[in-house]
Amino acid sequence: MSRTFRYRFRSPLGGLAADLTAEWASPGTDDGFLLQVDRKIRLAPPSGMHWRDVSWLSFGLAAHASDLMARHTEGLVVRVTALTYPLAHFRSEAAALAMDGWLREEFGLPERGLRVSFDSATGGYDFEWGSYGDPFEDDLLR
């Protein structure tokens, strides 16, 4: 059964918002496109989603992959049926924060340090990714 998580962060710019509707299933119950996030953890994004949004959704899922594997040793598929942004100030990084919130609510998972703050000096957002540093940094490319 799918459920919607509404991520909200208010700021002087209006804020960030993302509504994530998703459900989960055991492997083998989905014949569609699956993106491998970690070992047996898969993401099924909706058709036509922007690549940046899919990347950040994947990161939000990867941040919890070890906890999910401990609870679902056979693996897990997270099927996203919708990602919408009700406010004009959307950034793709909000997809990771929405996925983080959805997973923590759905499975009772611990906080992983994924968050955003507003920097009034620069007038922009500062994202924190817990112990993950730069989510898309690849040591092989150095």
XYZ file of C-alpha atoms in Angstrom:
142
model
C 0.000 0.000 0.000
C 1.482 3.328 -1.001
C 1.808 6.194 1.418
C 2.750 9.837 0.953
C 5.400 11.624 2.983
C 5.346 15.412 2.857
C 8.781 16.942 3.326
C 8.759 20.625 4.321
C 11.536 23.077 5.140
C 10.588 26.716 5.566
C 13.010 29.531 4.769
C 12.965 33.228 3.858
C 12.928 32.098 0.215
C 9.667 30.240 0.815
C 11.272 26.918 1.538
C 11.694 23.498 0.039
C 8.949 20.948 -0.342
C 8.556 17.518 -1.857
C 5.691 15.053 -1.588
C 6.904 11.480 -2.035
C 4.387 8.699 -2.613
C 5.918 5.245 -2.433
C 5.429 1.644 -1.389
C 7.714 -1.275 -0.777
C 7.691 -4.917 -1.799
C 9.834 -8.013 -1.688
C 12.048 -8.718 -4.712
C 10.407 -10.566 -7.576
C 7.077 -8.767 -7.257
C 7.942 -6.083 -9.812
C 8.636 -6.703 -13.479
C 9.389 -3.074 -14.314
C 12.632 -1.119 -14.360
C 14.630 -1.453 -11.137
C 17.680 0.572 -10.203
C 20.111 -1.264 -7.920
C 20.969 1.013 -5.016
C 22.885 -1.396 -2.755
C 23.238 -5.175 -2.924
C 19.601 -6.310 -2.787
C 18.038 -2.876 -2.310
C 16.305 -1.605 -5.460
C 14.478 1.564 -6.458
C 11.631 1.620 -8.977
C 11.287 5.266 -10.037
C 8.253 6.491 -11.928
C 8.513 6.720 -15.684
C 9.723 10.048 -17.014
C 11.368 11.270 -13.802
C 14.302 13.668 -14.169
C 17.697 11.996 -13.702
C 18.716 14.355 -10.891
C 15.592 13.537 -8.904
C 16.217 9.796 -9.397
C 19.841 10.242 -8.289
C 18.847 12.016 -5.079
C 16.048 9.522 -4.364
C 18.646 6.766 -4.764
C 20.985 8.480 -2.338
C 18.196 8.857 0.250
C 17.531 5.129 -0.071
C 21.233 4.211 0.010
C 21.687 6.080 3.292
C 19.429 3.479 4.923
C 20.435 0.412 2.895
C 22.334 -1.353 5.682
C 19.414 -1.035 8.120
C 16.973 -2.196 5.455
C 19.127 -5.228 4.597
C 19.328 -6.167 8.279
C 15.519 -6.237 8.442
C 14.832 -7.606 4.951
C 17.615 -10.071 4.229
C 15.878 -11.224 1.026
C 16.071 -7.680 -0.288
C 13.629 -4.850 -0.835
C 12.129 -2.844 -3.678
C 10.970 0.722 -3.027
C 8.527 1.760 -5.742
C 8.044 5.522 -6.029
C 4.726 6.306 -7.656
C 4.994 10.103 -7.437
C 7.355 12.897 -6.485
C 5.700 16.289 -6.602
C 6.855 19.697 -5.452
C 4.038 21.921 -4.205
C 6.231 25.019 -3.813
C 8.140 26.875 -6.506
C 11.474 26.564 -4.655
C 12.275 22.919 -5.322
C 15.797 21.551 -5.544
C 16.554 17.963 -6.474
C 18.318 17.434 -3.145
C 14.886 17.631 -1.497
C 14.119 14.258 -3.098
C 16.788 12.665 -0.849
C 15.326 14.356 2.214
C 11.820 13.193 1.272
C 13.048 9.607 0.762
C 14.883 9.765 4.102
C 11.692 10.885 5.851
C 9.522 8.300 4.092
C 11.876 5.453 5.023
C 12.238 6.567 8.647
C 8.455 6.745 9.040
C 7.718 3.552 7.111
C 10.316 1.358 8.817
C 11.080 3.209 12.068
C 14.689 3.759 11.003
C 17.165 5.976 12.864
C 18.214 9.462 11.832
C 21.193 9.472 9.443
C 22.031 13.192 9.536
C 20.450 14.178 6.220
C 19.234 17.757 6.603
C 19.169 21.258 5.189
C 19.562 24.701 6.712
C 19.228 28.194 5.323
C 22.347 30.359 5.237
C 21.224 33.976 5.542
C 24.727 35.233 4.687
C 24.681 33.613 1.239
C 20.920 33.502 0.787
C 21.062 29.821 -0.091
C 20.620 26.349 1.295
C 23.292 24.273 3.009
C 22.721 20.529 2.777
C 24.251 18.064 5.235
C 24.575 14.414 4.348
C 25.554 12.946 7.707
C 28.670 10.790 7.515
C 28.367 10.506 3.736
C 30.197 13.721 2.787
C 29.643 14.433 -0.890
C 27.013 11.857 -1.930
C 28.286 11.515 -5.491
C 32.015 11.763 -4.931
C 33.746 8.787 -6.491
C 37.253 7.944 -5.296
C 37.899 6.134 -8.574
C 37.740 9.418 -10.490
C 40.563 11.123 -8.582
